[in-house]
mmCIF file of C-alpha atoms in Angstrom:
data_model
loop_
_atom_site.group_PDB
_atom_site.id
_atom_site.type_symbol
_atom_site.label_atom_id
_atom_site.label_comp_id
_atom_site.label_asym_id
_atom_site.label_seq_id
_atom_site.Cartn_x
_atom_site.Cartn_y
_atom_site.Cartn_z
ATOM 1 C CA UNK A 552 -5.528 9.673 30.192
ATOM 2 C CA UNK A 553 -3.911 12.402 28.106
ATOM 3 C CA UNK A 554 -4.785 12.367 24.410
ATOM 4 C CA UNK A 555 -2.458 10.184 22.342
ATOM 5 C CA UNK A 556 -1.002 8.451 25.390
ATOM 6 C CA UNK A 557 -1.098 4.657 25.400
ATOM 7 C CA UNK A 558 -1.773 2.770 28.665
ATOM 8 C CA UNK A 559 1.854 1.620 28.765
ATOM 9 C CA UNK A 560 3.132 5.184 28.416
ATOM 10 C CA UNK A 561 0.772 6.318 31.144
ATOM 11 C CA UNK A 562 2.254 3.578 33.337
ATOM 12 C CA UNK A 563 5.750 4.960 32.774
ATOM 13 C CA UNK A 564 7.132 3.029 29.779
ATOM 14 C CA UNK A 565 8.971 5.186 27.223
ATOM 15 C CA UNK A 566 6.979 6.003 24.113
ATOM 16 C CA UNK A 567 7.976 5.756 20.456
ATOM 17 C CA UNK A 568 11.255 7.460 19.495
ATOM 18 C CA UNK A 569 14.102 7.114 16.999
ATOM 19 C CA UNK A 570 17.094 5.320 18.523
ATOM 20 C CA UNK A 571 19.308 4.954 15.429
ATOM 21 C CA UNK A 572 19.695 6.766 12.117
ATOM 22 C CA UNK A 573 21.362 4.990 9.213
ATOM 23 C CA UNK A 574 23.226 7.215 6.789
ATOM 24 C CA UNK A 575 24.906 5.603 3.774
ATOM 25 C CA UNK A 576 26.532 7.060 0.661
ATOM 26 C CA UNK A 577 24.025 7.885 -2.049
ATOM 27 C CA UNK A 578 20.610 9.421 -2.501
ATOM 28 C CA UNK A 579 18.349 7.416 -0.228
ATOM 29 C CA UNK A 580 18.402 4.681 2.396
ATOM 30 C CA UNK A 581 15.411 2.834 3.823
ATOM 31 C CA UNK A 582 15.172 0.070 6.405
ATOM 32 C CA UNK A 583 12.363 -2.273 5.444
ATOM 33 C CA UNK A 584 12.400 -5.164 7.922
ATOM 34 C CA UNK A 585 13.612 -5.958 11.420
ATOM 35 C CA UNK A 586 14.116 -9.240 13.284
ATOM 36 C CA UNK A 587 15.000 -10.351 16.791
ATOM 37 C CA UNK A 588 17.564 -13.082 17.466
ATOM 38 C CA UNK A 589 17.413 -12.652 21.248
ATOM 39 C CA UNK A 590 17.170 -9.768 23.699
ATOM 40 C CA UNK A 591 20.743 -8.626 22.987
ATOM 41 C CA UNK A 592 20.835 -9.317 19.256
ATOM 42 C CA UNK A 593 18.646 -7.953 16.468
ATOM 43 C CA UNK A 594 18.988 -7.236 12.764
ATOM 44 C CA UNK A 595 17.518 -4.566 10.476
ATOM 45 C CA UNK A 596 17.812 -4.686 6.691
ATOM 46 C CA UNK A 597 16.969 -2.487 3.758
ATOM 47 C CA UNK A 598 18.385 -0.840 0.672
ATOM 48 C CA UNK A 599 20.435 2.165 -0.318
ATOM 49 C CA UNK A 600 20.316 3.866 -3.706
ATOM 50 C CA UNK A 601 23.961 4.707 -4.213
ATOM 51 C CA UNK A 602 23.286 6.435 -7.556
ATOM 52 C CA UNK A 603 20.413 6.445 -10.075
ATOM 53 C CA UNK A 604 19.735 2.852 -11.048
ATOM 54 C CA UNK A 605 22.339 1.387 -8.679
ATOM 55 C CA UNK A 606 21.430 -0.164 -5.326
ATOM 56 C CA UNK A 607 23.199 -1.760 -2.380
ATOM 57 C CA UNK A 608 21.800 -3.811 0.511
ATOM 58 C CA UNK A 609 21.895 -2.348 4.020
ATOM 59 C CA UNK A 610 22.375 -4.493 7.136
ATOM 60 C CA UNK A 611 22.391 -3.139 10.707
ATOM 61 C CA UNK A 612 22.953 -5.132 13.918
ATOM 62 C CA UNK A 613 21.956 -4.501 17.548
ATOM 63 C CA UNK A 614 24.508 -5.833 20.044
ATOM 64 C CA UNK A 615 22.608 -5.094 23.237
ATOM 65 C CA UNK A 616 23.832 -1.523 23.542
ATOM 66 C CA UNK A 617 23.888 0.077 20.077
ATOM 67 C CA UNK A 618 22.976 -0.336 16.413
ATOM 68 C CA UNK A 619 25.915 -0.504 13.999
ATOM 69 C CA UNK A 620 26.340 -1.122 10.253
ATOM 70 C CA UNK A 621 27.482 -4.537 9.054
ATOM 71 C CA UNK A 622 29.596 -4.843 5.924
ATOM 72 C CA UNK A 623 28.637 -7.578 3.454
ATOM 73 C CA UNK A 624 31.454 -8.566 1.040
ATOM 74 C CA UNK A 625 30.894 -7.343 -2.557
ATOM 75 C CA UNK A 626 31.246 -10.852 -4.015
ATOM 76 C CA UNK A 627 28.435 -12.028 -1.722
ATOM 77 C CA UNK A 628 26.231 -9.064 -2.652
ATOM 78 C CA UNK A 629 26.734 -9.905 -6.335
ATOM 79 C CA UNK A 630 24.962 -13.230 -5.772
ATOM 80 C CA UNK A 631 21.767 -11.432 -4.720
ATOM 81 C CA UNK A 632 20.993 -10.128 -8.203
ATOM 82 C CA UNK A 633 20.698 -6.742 -9.893
ATOM 83 C CA UNK A 634 18.274 -5.154 -7.372
ATOM 84 C CA UNK A 635 19.297 -6.285 -3.880
ATOM 85 C CA UNK A 636 16.275 -4.833 -2.062
ATOM 86 C CA UNK A 637 16.312 -6.664 1.262
ATOM 87 C CA UNK A 638 12.702 -6.608 2.418
ATOM 88 C CA UNK A 639 12.378 -9.610 4.758
ATOM 89 C CA UNK A 640 14.596 -10.793 7.607
ATOM 90 C CA UNK A 641 14.377 -13.316 10.442
ATOM 91 C CA UNK A 642 16.805 -14.992 12.834
ATOM 92 C CA UNK A 643 16.764 -17.958 15.194
ATOM 93 C CA UNK A 644 20.026 -17.039 16.958
ATOM 94 C CA UNK A 645 22.809 -14.441 16.763
ATOM 95 C CA UNK A 646 24.596 -16.691 14.258
ATOM 96 C CA UNK A 647 21.634 -17.662 12.098
ATOM 97 C CA UNK A 648 20.160 -14.701 10.249
ATOM 98 C CA UNK A 649 18.439 -14.928 6.858
ATOM 99 C CA UNK A 650 17.368 -11.966 4.724
ATOM 100 C CA UNK A 651 15.601 -11.990 1.360
ATOM 101 C CA UNK A 652 15.286 -9.657 -1.591
ATOM 102 C CA UNK A 653 11.968 -8.922 -3.255
ATOM 103 C CA UNK A 654 13.143 -10.854 -6.315
ATOM 104 C CA UNK A 655 14.119 -14.096 -4.582
ATOM 105 C CA UNK A 656 17.703 -13.590 -3.466
ATOM 106 C CA UNK A 657 18.786 -14.846 -0.041
ATOM 107 C CA UNK A 658 21.495 -13.603 2.322
ATOM 108 C CA UNK A 659 22.684 -15.762 5.230
ATOM 109 C CA UNK A 660 24.918 -15.055 8.228
ATOM 110 C CA UNK A 661 26.185 -17.997 10.311
ATOM 111 C CA UNK A 662 29.578 -16.553 11.166
ATOM 112 C CA UNK A 663 30.336 -16.034 7.476
ATOM 113 C CA UNK A 664 28.257 -14.427 4.732
ATOM 114 C CA UNK A 665 26.750 -16.433 1.888
ATOM 115 C CA UNK A 666 24.106 -15.539 -0.673
ATOM 116 C CA UNK A 667 22.239 -17.015 -3.590
ATOM 117 C CA UNK A 668 18.906 -17.355 -5.349
ATOM 118 C CA UNK A 669 15.942 -19.479 -4.280
ATOM 119 C CA UNK A 670 14.738 -20.269 -7.791
ATOM 120 C CA UNK A 671 15.360 -19.380 -11.430
ATOM 121 C CA UNK A 672 11.671 -18.749 -12.108
ATOM 122 C CA UNK A 673 10.196 -15.261 -11.398
ATOM 123 C CA UNK A 674 9.222 -15.011 -7.731
ATOM 124 C CA UNK A 675 8.719 -12.214 -5.216
ATOM 125 C CA UNK A 676 9.546 -12.746 -1.555
ATOM 126 C CA UNK A 677 8.090 -10.592 1.216
ATOM 127 C CA UNK A 678 8.115 -12.686 4.394
ATOM 128 C CA UNK A 679 10.269 -15.301 6.123
ATOM 129 C CA UNK A 680 10.365 -17.542 9.187
ATOM 130 C CA UNK A 681 13.577 -19.021 10.583
ATOM 131 C CA UNK A 682 13.481 -21.911 13.056
ATOM 132 C CA UNK A 683 17.047 -23.223 12.768
ATOM 133 C CA UNK A 684 20.058 -23.547 10.495
ATOM 134 C CA UNK A 685 18.209 -26.171 8.436
ATOM 135 C CA UNK A 686 14.626 -25.015 8.818
ATOM 136 C CA UNK A 687 13.904 -21.776 6.967
ATOM 137 C CA UNK A 688 10.806 -20.619 5.095
ATOM 138 C CA UNK A 689 10.465 -17.907 2.423
ATOM 139 C CA UNK A 690 7.025 -16.670 1.364
ATOM 140 C CA UNK A 691 5.712 -14.540 -1.454
ATOM 141 C CA UNK A 692 4.305 -14.892 -4.933
ATOM 142 C CA UNK A 693 5.176 -16.822 -8.090
ATOM 143 C CA UNK A 694 4.736 -14.640 -11.167
ATOM 144 C CA UNK A 695 4.948 -16.716 -14.370
ATOM 145 C CA UNK A 696 5.374 -15.033 -17.736
ATOM 146 C CA UNK A 697 1.961 -16.398 -18.701
ATOM 147 C CA UNK A 698 -0.959 -17.225 -16.438
ATOM 148 C CA UNK A 699 -2.089 -16.084 -13.011
ATOM 149 C CA UNK A 700 0.140 -15.425 -10.030
ATOM 150 C CA UNK A 701 0.058 -17.992 -7.253
ATOM 151 C CA UNK A 702 1.129 -18.271 -3.603
ATOM 152 C CA UNK A 703 4.772 -19.178 -3.156
ATOM 153 C CA UNK A 704 6.336 -20.939 -0.176
ATOM 154 C CA UNK A 705 9.782 -22.517 -0.222
ATOM 155 C CA UNK A 706 11.573 -24.337 2.562
ATOM 156 C CA UNK A 707 15.315 -24.737 3.138
ATOM 157 C CA UNK A 708 16.203 -27.964 4.928
ATOM 158 C CA UNK A 709 19.996 -27.861 4.737
ATOM 159 C CA UNK A 710 21.480 -30.515 2.446
ATOM 160 C CA UNK A 711 18.404 -30.620 0.219
ATOM 161 C CA UNK A 712 18.477 -26.882 -0.451
ATOM 162 C CA UNK A 713 15.336 -24.935 -1.299
ATOM 163 C CA UNK A 714 12.176 -26.840 -2.167
ATOM 164 C CA UNK A 715 8.858 -25.295 -3.104
ATOM 165 C CA UNK A 716 5.852 -26.289 -1.003
ATOM 166 C CA UNK A 717 2.392 -26.459 -2.584
ATOM 167 C CA UNK A 718 -0.021 -23.844 -1.166
ATOM 168 C CA UNK A 719 -3.739 -23.733 -2.028
ATOM 169 C CA UNK A 720 -5.371 -20.503 -3.115
ATOM 170 C CA UNK A 721 -4.670 -17.531 -5.381
ATOM 171 C CA UNK A 722 -2.584 -14.358 -4.971
ATOM 172 C CA UNK A 723 0.681 -14.362 -3.095
ATOM 173 C CA UNK A 724 1.496 -14.940 0.559
ATOM 174 C CA UNK A 725 1.669 -11.530 2.185
ATOM 175 C CA UNK A 726 2.710 -12.535 5.712
ATOM 176 C CA UNK A 727 3.351 -15.552 7.930
ATOM 177 C CA UNK A 728 3.433 -16.214 11.669
ATOM 178 C CA UNK A 729 4.230 -19.386 13.579
ATOM 179 C CA UNK A 730 3.007 -20.922 16.812
ATOM 180 C CA UNK A 731 5.964 -23.293 16.369
ATOM 181 C CA UNK A 732 7.921 -24.857 13.510
ATOM 182 C CA UNK A 733 5.119 -27.315 12.673
ATOM 183 C CA UNK A 734 2.239 -24.851 13.115
ATOM 184 C CA UNK A 735 2.321 -21.866 10.723
ATOM 185 C CA UNK A 736 -0.399 -19.446 9.629
ATOM 186 C CA UNK A 737 -0.099 -17.287 6.484
ATOM 187 C CA UNK A 738 -2.274 -14.666 4.786
ATOM 188 C CA UNK A 739 -2.923 -14.643 1.050
ATOM 189 C CA UNK A 740 -2.569 -11.202 -0.492
ATOM 190 C CA UNK A 741 0.496 -9.310 -1.702
ATOM 191 C CA UNK A 742 3.558 -8.227 0.291
ATOM 192 C CA UNK A 743 4.019 -4.514 0.897
ATOM 193 C CA UNK A 744 6.903 -4.007 -1.522
ATOM 194 C CA UNK A 745 5.783 -6.219 -4.396
ATOM 195 C CA UNK A 746 4.022 -5.039 -7.515
ATOM 196 C CA UNK A 747 0.247 -4.635 -7.520
ATOM 197 C CA UNK A 748 -0.224 -3.587 -3.917
ATOM 198 C CA UNK A 749 -2.183 -5.725 -1.549
ATOM 199 C CA UNK A 750 -5.067 -7.579 -3.156
ATOM 200 C CA UNK A 751 -7.304 -9.724 -1.015
ATOM 201 C CA UNK A 752 -7.110 -13.436 -0.445
ATOM 202 C CA UNK A 753 -7.557 -15.749 2.502
ATOM 203 C CA UNK A 754 -5.720 -17.672 5.192
ATOM 204 C CA UNK A 755 -3.737 -20.906 5.010
ATOM 205 C CA UNK A 756 -2.423 -23.109 7.820
ATOM 206 C CA UNK A 757 0.605 -25.440 7.845
ATOM 207 C CA UNK A 758 0.097 -28.493 10.050
ATOM 208 C CA UNK A 759 0.615 -32.247 9.697
ATOM 209 C CA UNK A 760 3.235 -31.552 7.060
ATOM 210 C CA UNK A 761 1.168 -29.672 4.475
ATOM 211 C CA UNK A 762 -0.743 -26.450 3.799
ATOM 212 C CA UNK A 763 -4.514 -26.291 4.329
ATOM 213 C CA UNK A 764 -6.944 -23.560 3.258
ATOM 214 C CA UNK A 765 -8.792 -22.174 6.313
ATOM 215 C CA UNK A 766 -12.406 -22.772 5.309
ATOM 216 C CA UNK A 767 -13.843 -20.838 8.257
ATOM 217 C CA UNK A 768 -12.227 -17.578 7.097
ATOM 218 C CA UNK A 769 -14.935 -14.859 7.075
ATOM 219 C CA UNK A 770 -16.177 -13.573 3.719
ATOM 220 C CA UNK A 771 -15.754 -9.904 4.714
ATOM 221 C CA UNK A 772 -11.986 -10.446 4.972
ATOM 222 C CA UNK A 773 -11.523 -12.253 1.649
ATOM 223 C CA UNK A 774 -11.185 -8.911 -0.171
ATOM 224 C CA UNK A 775 -9.660 -7.016 2.737
ATOM 225 C CA UNK A 776 -6.163 -6.391 1.345
ATOM 226 C CA UNK A 777 -4.589 -8.706 3.903
ATOM 227 C CA UNK A 778 -1.053 -7.737 4.887
ATOM 228 C CA UNK A 779 -0.271 -9.242 8.291
ATOM 229 C CA UNK A 780 -0.899 -12.144 10.660
ATOM 230 C CA UNK A 781 -0.047 -12.890 14.289
ATOM 231 C CA UNK A 782 -0.563 -16.436 15.570
ATOM 232 C CA UNK A 783 -0.150 -16.580 19.348
ATOM 233 C CA UNK A 784 -1.821 -20.007 19.487
ATOM 234 C CA UNK A 785 -4.288 -21.977 17.393
ATOM 235 C CA UNK A 786 -7.058 -20.356 19.420
ATOM 236 C CA UNK A 787 -5.629 -16.829 19.197
ATOM 237 C CA UNK A 788 -4.908 -15.853 15.577
ATOM 238 C CA UNK A 789 -5.072 -12.248 14.358
ATOM 239 C CA UNK A 790 -5.018 -11.005 10.752
ATOM 240 C CA UNK A 791 -4.736 -7.426 9.540
ATOM 241 C CA UNK A 792 -5.850 -5.800 6.328
ATOM 242 C CA UNK A 793 -8.212 -3.057 5.204
ATOM 243 C CA UNK A 794 -11.811 -2.245 4.342
ATOM 244 C CA UNK A 795 -13.115 0.293 1.825
ATOM 245 C CA UNK A 796 -14.344 3.547 3.354
ATOM 246 C CA UNK A 797 -16.646 6.433 2.405
ATOM 247 C CA UNK A 798 -13.799 8.497 0.879
ATOM 248 C CA UNK A 799 -12.880 5.808 -1.692
ATOM 249 C CA UNK A 800 -9.833 4.889 0.347
ATOM 250 C CA UNK A 801 -9.338 2.051 2.817
ATOM 251 C CA UNK A 802 -9.192 1.895 6.600
ATOM 252 C CA UNK A 803 -7.328 -0.723 8.622
ATOM 253 C CA UNK A 804 -9.312 -3.828 9.615
ATOM 254 C CA UNK A 805 -8.615 -6.647 12.056
ATOM 255 C CA UNK A 806 -9.904 -10.221 12.217
ATOM 256 C CA UNK A 807 -9.469 -12.532 15.202
ATOM 257 C CA UNK A 808 -9.963 -16.312 15.453
ATOM 258 C CA UNK A 809 -10.570 -17.657 18.966
ATOM 259 C CA UNK A 810 -10.710 -21.318 17.968
ATOM 260 C CA UNK A 811 -14.481 -21.267 17.492
ATOM 261 C CA UNK A 812 -15.438 -18.138 15.561
ATOM 262 C CA UNK A 813 -14.101 -15.018 13.876
ATOM 263 C CA UNK A 814 -14.558 -11.447 15.059
ATOM 264 C CA UNK A 815 -13.978 -8.724 12.437
ATOM 265 C CA UNK A 816 -13.716 -4.983 13.067
ATOM 266 C CA UNK A 817 -12.761 -1.907 11.074
ATOM 267 C CA UNK A 818 -10.546 0.222 13.289
ATOM 268 C CA UNK A 819 -11.884 3.615 14.343
ATOM 269 C CA UNK A 820 -10.460 6.435 12.252
ATOM 270 C CA UNK A 821 -11.610 9.337 10.117
ATOM 271 C CA UNK A 822 -12.123 8.144 6.559
ATOM 272 C CA UNK A 823 -9.572 9.417 4.022
ATOM 273 C CA UNK A 824 -8.630 8.644 0.418
ATOM 274 C CA UNK A 825 -5.402 7.006 1.619
ATOM 275 C CA UNK A 826 -5.105 3.279 1.016
ATOM 276 C CA UNK A 827 -4.190 2.249 4.553
ATOM 277 C CA UNK A 828 -3.898 -1.395 5.558
ATOM 278 C CA UNK A 829 -2.369 -3.258 8.501
ATOM 279 C CA UNK A 830 1.107 -4.378 7.440
ATOM 280 C CA UNK A 831 2.488 -5.571 10.788
ATOM 281 C CA UNK A 832 1.008 -7.112 13.952
ATOM 282 C CA UNK A 833 3.160 -7.865 17.019
ATOM 283 C CA UNK A 834 2.663 -8.610 20.707
ATOM 284 C CA UNK A 835 3.560 -5.811 23.102
ATOM 285 C CA UNK A 836 4.887 -8.135 25.811
ATOM 286 C CA UNK A 837 2.050 -7.353 28.212
ATOM 287 C CA UNK A 838 -0.847 -9.194 26.572
ATOM 288 C CA UNK A 839 -1.648 -6.472 24.051
ATOM 289 C CA UNK A 840 -0.859 -5.926 20.370
ATOM 290 C CA UNK A 841 0.695 -3.177 18.298
ATOM 291 C CA UNK A 842 -0.552 -2.817 14.714
ATOM 292 C CA UNK A 843 1.192 -0.779 12.017
ATOM 293 C CA UNK A 844 -0.965 0.661 9.282
ATOM 294 C CA UNK A 845 0.509 2.263 6.188
ATOM 295 C CA UNK A 846 -0.390 3.058 2.614
ATOM 296 C CA UNK A 847 2.938 2.456 0.863
ATOM 297 C CA UNK A 848 1.448 -0.238 -1.387
ATOM 298 C CA UNK A 849 -1.391 2.057 -2.470
ATOM 299 C CA UNK A 850 -1.544 4.615 -5.263
ATOM 300 C CA UNK A 851 -3.210 6.913 -2.706
ATOM 301 C CA UNK A 852 -0.754 7.753 0.076
ATOM 302 C CA UNK A 853 -0.222 11.234 1.521
ATOM 303 C CA UNK A 854 3.512 11.942 1.992
ATOM 304 C CA UNK A 855 2.906 13.545 5.374
ATOM 305 C CA UNK A 856 0.963 10.621 6.823
ATOM 306 C CA UNK A 857 1.915 7.345 5.136
ATOM 307 C CA UNK A 858 1.744 5.359 8.398
ATOM 308 C CA UNK A 859 0.082 5.216 11.805
ATOM 309 C CA UNK A 860 0.015 2.940 14.821
ATOM 310 C CA UNK A 861 -2.746 1.230 16.770
ATOM 311 C CA UNK A 862 -2.525 -0.388 20.200
ATOM 312 C CA UNK A 863 -4.825 -3.114 21.531
ATOM 313 C CA UNK A 864 -5.101 -3.623 25.282
ATOM 314 C CA UNK A 865 -7.687 -5.746 27.092
ATOM 315 C CA UNK A 866 -9.714 -6.197 23.919
ATOM 316 C CA UNK A 867 -9.907 -2.494 23.042
ATOM 317 C CA UNK A 868 -8.137 -0.764 20.154
ATOM 318 C CA UNK A 869 -6.871 2.784 20.550
ATOM 319 C CA UNK A 870 -7.534 5.418 17.958
ATOM 320 C CA UNK A 871 -4.635 5.800 15.512
ATOM 321 C CA UNK A 872 -1.524 7.636 16.617
ATOM 322 C CA UNK A 873 1.398 8.900 14.559
ATOM 323 C CA UNK A 874 4.145 9.760 17.045
ATOM 324 C CA UNK A 875 6.210 12.769 16.044
ATOM 325 C CA UNK A 876 9.544 11.039 15.607
ATOM 326 C CA UNK A 877 11.185 13.923 13.751
ATOM 327 C CA UNK A 878 10.584 17.381 12.366
ATOM 328 C CA UNK A 879 10.840 15.746 8.922
ATOM 329 C CA UNK A 880 8.497 13.199 7.346
ATOM 330 C CA UNK A 881 9.019 9.643 8.547
ATOM 331 C CA UNK A 882 7.696 6.233 7.603
ATOM 332 C CA UNK A 883 7.677 2.941 9.491
ATOM 333 C CA UNK A 884 7.702 -0.283 7.475
ATOM 334 C CA UNK A 885 7.729 -3.157 9.975
ATOM 335 C CA UNK A 886 7.606 -4.033 13.672
ATOM 336 C CA UNK A 887 9.350 -6.698 15.756
ATOM 337 C CA UNK A 888 8.729 -7.497 19.449
ATOM 338 C CA UNK A 889 11.301 -8.269 22.147
ATOM 339 C CA UNK A 890 10.427 -8.741 25.833
ATOM 340 C CA UNK A 891 8.242 -5.720 26.753
ATOM 341 C CA UNK A 892 9.469 -3.530 23.883
ATOM 342 C CA UNK A 893 8.891 -3.203 20.151
ATOM 343 C CA UNK A 894 11.454 -2.299 17.470
ATOM 344 C CA UNK A 895 10.445 -0.650 14.184
ATOM 345 C CA UNK A 896 12.298 -0.172 10.888
ATOM 346 C CA UNK A 897 11.726 2.706 8.497
ATOM 347 C CA UNK A 898 13.114 5.956 7.111
ATOM 348 C CA UNK A 899 13.222 9.692 7.614
ATOM 349 C CA UNK A 900 12.773 11.836 4.494
ATOM 350 C CA UNK A 901 14.491 15.187 4.081
ATOM 351 C CA UNK A 902 13.585 16.660 0.713
ATOM 352 C CA UNK A 903 14.607 14.225 -2.021
ATOM 353 C CA UNK A 904 16.914 12.221 0.253
ATOM 354 C CA UNK A 905 16.173 9.651 2.944
ATOM 355 C CA UNK A 906 18.008 7.956 5.795
ATOM 356 C CA UNK A 907 17.062 4.698 7.457
ATOM 357 C CA UNK A 908 15.799 4.719 11.026
ATOM 358 C CA UNK A 909 15.249 2.282 13.851
ATOM 359 C CA UNK A 910 12.540 3.314 16.300
ATOM 360 C CA UNK A 911 11.699 1.801 19.680
ATOM 361 C CA UNK A 912 8.706 1.640 21.988
ATOM 362 C CA UNK A 913 9.433 0.715 25.604
ATOM 363 C CA UNK A 914 12.779 0.330 27.293
ATOM 364 C CA UNK A 915 15.860 -0.612 25.275
ATOM 365 C CA UNK A 916 16.438 -4.407 25.582
ATOM 366 C CA UNK A 917 19.770 -5.354 27.126
#
């Protein structure tokens, strides 16, 4: 197999490429999160810096044939707060999309736009799960003025509004993945775009109506800068993070629970001073997994190589690849699977400016 070619590409599936570029007025635009409603509907969100110190949310929609910008009314945007950085999005249908800002604002589309705040207290949101109009989760970290930060999970149940759910452990919730609406797994760490950058933690599991600390979680992953989780079943749970390397940086690491024991590996790559960690894990639609590693949350992150991709097939992980998406520097922030393809959200940097991008692996869903 030619160097850098994944098994799927060798079999004839299209490789990674940019399929949409998002240009908005201002200095810089970045897409931070992407979500699938169904094969013909997807959403990507992010932020645009319209001028120094002034920001606007960015929303893009896939209609089965093309990506196009979506306008959010200014009075709705005002309800998001002063810094409307949309960094988490999920959808259960084409008319039920929820997006969240890093500081706890929510944006909802159900045929009309609404927005608000989850809580008055200081919180940071970096992940969400949406199961229905009245079953939505937001995850992140509570940051009180005094005392230690703690994991934050809040659930929207419709008439009752947002209610915080007690989660054991320390540090924030960096990612969540669901087998179904009553079976959720979440990693304790820090989301990619929150302050402090990816400290270690553990794993918690929502079942029987409450959160449980996963006592079997291996010690080598408790300080592994956890940033992602993929729960395909209760006997097939993957977590992604990082391990320290010989160059005083970190290299991506993966843990897998098979229902009986954990297997932990550090992915094969040349050690660098970059602070890489796995920030997204998704199924590839053919039994394998794509993992996105980046160093955006680290103080050590080379501008020319802030991200790379890994592909698992039949139990084996490829060496890292960074597809050449453009002649300019690019970054990918998150992945989302649909059928036998994978969408990615990110940005392309040209000097001091940036434009958002949507990239795709596999054939365009339709």
